[in-house]
Short mmCIF file of C-alpha atoms in Angstrom, two decimals:
data_model
loop_
_atom_site.label_atom_id
_atom_site.label_comp_id
_atom_site.label_asym_id
_atom_site.label_seq_id
_atom_site.Cartn_x
_atom_site.Cartn_y
_atom_site.Cartn_z
CA UNK A 71 -23.22 22.39 -2.79
CA UNK A 72 -19.74 23.38 -3.92
CA UNK A 73 -19.52 25.41 -6.30
CA UNK A 74 -16.60 27.63 -7.99
CA UNK A 75 -17.49 31.09 -9.86
CA UNK A 76 -18.15 29.09 -13.50
CA UNK A 77 -20.67 26.51 -11.35
CA UNK A 78 -17.74 23.63 -11.43
CA UNK A 79 -18.27 21.50 -8.56
CA UNK A 80 -15.18 21.93 -6.75
CA UNK A 81 -14.13 18.57 -5.65
CA UNK A 82 -11.03 19.75 -3.17
CA UNK A 83 -13.17 21.55 -1.27
CA UNK A 84 -15.87 19.37 -0.61
CA UNK A 85 -13.24 16.65 0.66
CA UNK A 86 -11.90 19.49 2.53
CA UNK A 87 -15.10 21.33 4.81
CA UNK A 88 -17.41 20.24 6.34
CA UNK A 89 -20.84 20.10 5.50
CA UNK A 90 -24.64 18.19 5.31
CA UNK A 91 -23.78 14.65 5.91
CA UNK A 92 -19.80 14.68 6.05
CA UNK A 93 -17.45 15.71 9.07
CA UNK A 94 -14.09 15.85 9.66
CA UNK A 95 -12.30 13.57 12.55
CA UNK A 96 -9.07 13.97 14.28
CA UNK A 97 -7.78 10.46 15.43
CA UNK A 98 -4.38 9.70 17.96
CA UNK A 99 -2.27 6.96 16.30
CA UNK A 100 -3.72 3.59 17.73
CA UNK A 101 -7.27 4.79 17.71
CA UNK A 102 -9.80 2.83 15.59
CA UNK A 103 -11.53 4.40 12.93
CA UNK A 104 -13.94 1.53 12.10
CA UNK A 105 -14.36 -2.18 13.56
CA UNK A 106 -14.37 -5.64 11.61
CA UNK A 107 -17.39 -7.02 11.45
CA UNK A 108 -19.76 -3.32 12.55
CA UNK A 109 -22.27 -1.91 10.45
CA UNK A 110 -21.27 -0.35 7.55
CA UNK A 111 -22.33 3.31 7.08
CA UNK A 112 -20.14 5.73 5.94
CA UNK A 113 -16.98 6.05 3.51
CA UNK A 114 -13.59 8.25 4.98
CA UNK A 115 -10.93 10.00 3.14
CA UNK A 116 -7.47 10.63 4.41
CA UNK A 117 -6.19 13.82 3.96
CA UNK A 118 -3.41 13.88 6.56
CA UNK A 119 -1.57 10.94 8.35
CA UNK A 120 -1.02 7.14 7.96
CA UNK A 121 -3.81 4.36 8.73
CA UNK A 122 -3.79 0.82 8.37
CA UNK A 123 -5.98 -1.91 7.37
CA UNK A 124 -6.24 -5.24 9.03
CA UNK A 125 -8.56 -8.49 9.58
CA UNK A 126 -8.39 -10.68 12.11
CA UNK A 127 -9.06 -14.54 11.02
CA UNK A 128 -11.43 -16.93 13.44
CA UNK A 129 -9.12 -18.10 15.35
CA UNK A 130 -7.88 -14.68 16.52
CA UNK A 131 -4.81 -14.00 13.97
CA UNK A 132 -4.45 -10.79 12.56
CA UNK A 133 -3.06 -9.88 9.46
CA UNK A 134 -1.99 -6.20 7.67
CA UNK A 135 -3.77 -6.45 4.31
CA UNK A 136 -2.71 -2.36 3.67
CA UNK A 137 -1.42 0.73 4.63
CA UNK A 138 -2.89 3.54 3.36
CA UNK A 139 -1.87 7.19 2.82
CA UNK A 140 -3.40 10.75 2.35
CA UNK A 141 -5.54 10.85 -0.56
CA UNK A 142 -6.97 7.38 -0.03
CA UNK A 143 -10.91 6.26 0.38
CA UNK A 144 -11.54 3.40 2.74
CA UNK A 145 -14.37 1.53 4.15
CA UNK A 146 -16.17 1.57 0.04
CA UNK A 147 -18.59 -1.42 1.76
CA UNK A 148 -20.65 1.10 2.45
CA UNK A 149 -21.78 1.37 -1.20
CA UNK A 150 -22.93 -1.87 -1.22
CA UNK A 151 -25.84 -1.78 0.78
CA UNK A 152 -27.50 -0.31 4.12
CA UNK A 153 -27.24 -3.80 5.85
CA UNK A 154 -23.20 -4.42 4.61
CA UNK A 155 -20.50 -5.17 7.42
CA UNK A 156 -16.74 -3.77 7.77
CA UNK A 157 -14.10 -7.08 6.41
CA UNK A 158 -11.92 -5.03 7.92
CA UNK A 159 -10.67 -2.69 10.52
CA UNK A 160 -9.44 0.18 9.79
CA UNK A 161 -6.62 2.25 12.36
CA UNK A 162 -4.29 5.23 12.94
CA UNK A 163 -0.74 4.82 12.69
CA UNK A 164 0.09 8.04 13.08
CA UNK A 165 -1.83 11.69 14.31
CA UNK A 166 -4.74 11.62 11.16
CA UNK A 167 -7.27 13.80 9.79
CA UNK A 168 -9.82 12.48 8.42
CA UNK A 169 -13.46 13.35 6.33
CA UNK A 170 -15.94 10.51 7.26
CA UNK A 171 -18.82 10.83 4.65
CA UNK A 172 -22.09 9.35 5.27
CA UNK A 173 -23.23 6.75 2.66
CA UNK A 174 -26.44 9.17 1.69
CA UNK A 175 -24.39 12.07 1.51
CA UNK A 176 -22.06 9.78 -0.78
CA UNK A 177 -24.39 8.35 -2.58
CA UNK A 178 -26.24 11.64 -3.79
CA UNK A 179 -23.35 13.07 -4.10
CA UNK A 180 -22.20 10.21 -6.67
CA UNK A 181 -25.16 10.70 -8.93
CA UNK A 182 -25.18 14.37 -9.06
CA UNK A 183 -21.65 15.47 -9.37
CA UNK A 184 -19.39 13.85 -12.32
CA UNK A 185 -16.36 15.29 -10.57
CA UNK A 186 -16.24 13.57 -7.83
CA UNK A 187 -18.39 10.65 -9.54
CA UNK A 188 -14.99 10.54 -12.00
CA UNK A 189 -12.49 10.48 -8.87
CA UNK A 190 -13.73 7.93 -6.85
CA UNK A 191 -14.10 5.37 -9.89
CA UNK A 192 -10.59 6.32 -10.95
CA UNK A 193 -9.54 5.41 -7.28
CA UNK A 194 -11.24 2.21 -6.94
CA UNK A 195 -10.05 1.50 -10.75
CA UNK A 196 -6.54 2.20 -9.28
CA UNK A 197 -7.01 0.08 -5.89
CA UNK A 198 -8.16 -2.87 -8.41
CA UNK A 199 -4.98 -2.54 -10.16
CA UNK A 200 -3.12 -2.70 -6.62
CA UNK A 201 -4.81 -5.53 -5.53
CA UNK A 202 -4.12 -7.60 -8.57
CA UNK A 203 -0.28 -6.88 -8.79
CA UNK A 204 -0.52 -7.80 -4.84
CA UNK A 205 -1.46 -10.81 -6.45
CA UNK A 206 0.92 -11.48 -9.25
CA UNK A 207 3.53 -10.18 -6.38
CA UNK A 208 2.14 -13.19 -4.27
CA UNK A 209 2.70 -15.48 -7.43
CA UNK A 210 5.18 -14.97 -9.40
CA UNK A 211 8.09 -13.74 -6.22
CA UNK A 212 9.55 -14.80 -3.04
CA UNK A 213 9.30 -12.65 0.26
CA UNK A 214 12.64 -10.95 0.29
CA UNK A 215 11.10 -9.27 -2.99
CA UNK A 216 7.69 -8.77 -1.99
CA UNK A 217 9.27 -6.73 1.16
CA UNK A 218 11.17 -4.56 -1.08
CA UNK A 219 8.36 -3.52 -2.97
CA UNK A 220 6.05 -3.35 -0.09
CA UNK A 221 9.08 -0.74 1.45
CA UNK A 222 8.64 1.05 -1.87
CA UNK A 223 5.23 1.56 -1.89
CA UNK A 224 5.38 2.91 1.57
CA UNK A 225 8.06 5.71 0.38
CA UNK A 226 5.63 6.05 -2.47
CA UNK A 227 7.67 5.26 -5.07
CA UNK A 228 5.28 5.10 -8.82
CA UNK A 229 3.00 7.68 -7.60
CA UNK A 230 3.00 10.73 -9.35
CA UNK A 231 4.89 13.12 -6.55
CA UNK A 232 8.01 12.62 -5.35
CA UNK A 233 8.96 10.14 -3.27
CA UNK A 234 9.79 10.45 0.62
CA UNK A 235 12.70 8.94 1.92
CA UNK A 236 11.96 8.08 5.43
CA UNK A 237 8.85 5.95 5.96
CA UNK A 238 6.40 6.10 8.68
CA UNK A 239 7.47 4.17 11.09
CA UNK A 240 6.25 -0.03 10.96
CA UNK A 241 7.23 -2.79 12.77
CA UNK A 242 8.37 -6.11 11.45
CA UNK A 243 5.67 -8.30 12.20
CA UNK A 244 3.67 -5.88 10.44
CA UNK A 245 5.56 -6.44 7.36
CA UNK A 246 5.71 -10.18 7.79
CA UNK A 247 1.67 -9.94 7.69
CA UNK A 248 1.80 -8.07 4.91
CA UNK A 249 4.47 -9.91 2.47
CA UNK A 250 3.25 -13.06 3.96
CA UNK A 251 6.36 -14.58 5.88
CA UNK A 252 7.15 -14.60 9.38
CA UNK A 253 9.12 -12.05 11.76
CA UNK A 254 12.77 -13.73 11.55
CA UNK A 255 12.51 -13.60 7.70
CA UNK A 256 11.70 -10.16 7.30
CA UNK A 257 14.69 -9.20 10.05
CA UNK A 258 16.73 -11.30 8.26
CA UNK A 259 15.80 -9.62 4.86
CA UNK A 260 16.05 -5.74 6.13
CA UNK A 261 19.31 -6.49 7.75
CA UNK A 262 20.45 -7.68 4.45
CA UNK A 263 18.95 -5.11 2.49
CA UNK A 264 21.07 -2.64 4.57
CA UNK A 265 24.46 -4.39 4.26
CA UNK A 266 23.84 -4.01 0.16
CA UNK A 267 22.96 -0.25 0.72
CA UNK A 268 19.42 -0.62 0.27
CA UNK A 269 18.03 0.74 3.22
CA UNK A 270 19.53 2.22 6.10
CA UNK A 271 17.34 2.65 9.78
CA UNK A 272 18.34 3.93 13.04
CA UNK A 273 14.62 3.62 14.69
CA UNK A 274 13.34 4.80 10.86
CA UNK A 275 13.51 3.48 8.07
CA UNK A 276 15.35 5.35 4.89
CA UNK A 277 14.86 3.98 1.06
CA UNK A 278 17.49 4.61 -1.22
CA UNK A 279 16.64 4.68 -4.58
CA UNK A 280 19.17 2.06 -5.32
CA UNK A 281 16.19 -0.38 -3.99
CA UNK A 282 14.16 0.17 -6.58
CA UNK A 283 17.13 -0.69 -8.85
CA UNK A 284 17.34 -3.76 -7.73
CA UNK A 285 13.35 -4.42 -7.66
CA UNK A 286 13.39 -3.38 -11.84
CA UNK A 287 16.45 -4.49 -12.83
CA UNK A 288 16.29 -8.03 -10.81
CA UNK A 289 19.27 -7.59 -9.66
CA UNK A 290 18.94 -9.02 -5.96
CA UNK A 291 21.37 -12.29 -5.44
CA UNK A 292 18.71 -15.33 -4.57
CA UNK A 293 19.34 -15.96 -1.14
CA UNK A 294 17.72 -18.78 1.61
CA UNK A 295 17.54 -16.58 5.07
CA UNK A 296 19.47 -19.85 6.73
CA UNK A 297 22.25 -19.14 4.44
CA UNK A 298 22.94 -15.87 4.92
CA UNK A 299 26.11 -14.71 2.86
CA UNK A 300 25.78 -11.21 0.34
CA UNK A 301 27.50 -13.27 -2.42
CA UNK A 302 26.03 -15.24 -5.28
CA UNK A 303 28.24 -18.75 -4.63
CA UNK A 304 30.66 -19.25 -7.99
CA UNK A 305 28.39 -21.05 -10.91
CA UNK A 306 29.35 -24.62 -11.27
CA UNK A 307 29.62 -26.61 -14.64
CA UNK A 308 26.49 -27.94 -14.75
CA UNK A 309 24.48 -24.34 -13.50
CA UNK A 310 26.90 -22.81 -16.25
CA UNK A 311 25.14 -25.27 -18.98
CA UNK A 312 21.33 -24.27 -17.96
CA UNK A 313 21.99 -20.61 -16.91
CA UNK A 314 20.65 -19.39 -20.48
CA UNK A 315 17.45 -21.05 -20.50
CA UNK A 316 17.14 -19.98 -16.45
CA UNK A 317 17.34 -16.47 -17.64
CA UNK A 318 15.14 -16.55 -20.48
CA UNK A 319 12.35 -18.61 -18.31
CA UNK A 320 13.03 -15.90 -15.51
CA UNK A 321 12.64 -13.31 -18.16
CA UNK A 322 8.98 -14.37 -19.19
CA UNK A 323 7.96 -14.15 -16.05
CA UNK A 324 9.59 -10.27 -15.49
CA UNK A 325 6.83 -8.52 -14.56
CA UNK A 326 6.38 -4.54 -16.21
CA UNK A 327 7.11 -1.76 -13.94
CA UNK A 328 3.19 -0.85 -13.72
CA UNK A 329 2.68 -4.33 -12.20
CA UNK A 330 5.29 -3.30 -9.23
CA UNK A 331 3.23 0.08 -9.42
CA UNK A 332 0.28 0.70 -10.27
CA UNK A 333 -0.54 4.15 -11.45
CA UNK A 334 -1.63 6.29 -8.03
CA UNK A 335 -4.13 8.89 -8.40
#
């Protein structure tokens, strides 16, 4: 059992070292950690690299549920019981280093070490907040704003650490699956973001801080993928007459910062 000189359990050391019931594994890009439908017998902790969780429907359609960053746990289905199955597949996007914790060892450390239990419960609460924020995003925001929020989350905006300006490689199809739209619309929105100065890309996507300002202050002009103009059309008399009411309605559904970027551990 890992303890420092004062006898306190050291969570960082526990999550960075091998020991009874846990081992470190390394995977290359596109290798699979676990597959949907197989027995859930362990928890994973992502130390380095990027990964994704995907799900396949009965009709064979695959969708990306979420992207994983260092410090994330995944595979927590193993806590539900010995016969629980994986609900998603976990796949490496880049080279990954992961700590694999057997379900028996996970049960032991959760029961005996409050420091680890606190960390894990905090992570689960943050993931729940993120899931709720994703649902709110789907209900109240159009696909263009959902794409902007997804890009900012991939750049670690909203975390305690400084955001990154270059996000990991991701395909437009993956982004489309995550926000619930088509690849062609994502392509249109990405080109539009680039023309507006929110992003730049040449093989890798660079996120500019102006994209965050756009999302928080709702400054993106309303557009439709079939009308690829960059400027808002002039308001007619009728639109001018209802504009104050529209702004009030929009403000009523404007989310605080925490709903766009729930706190991270």
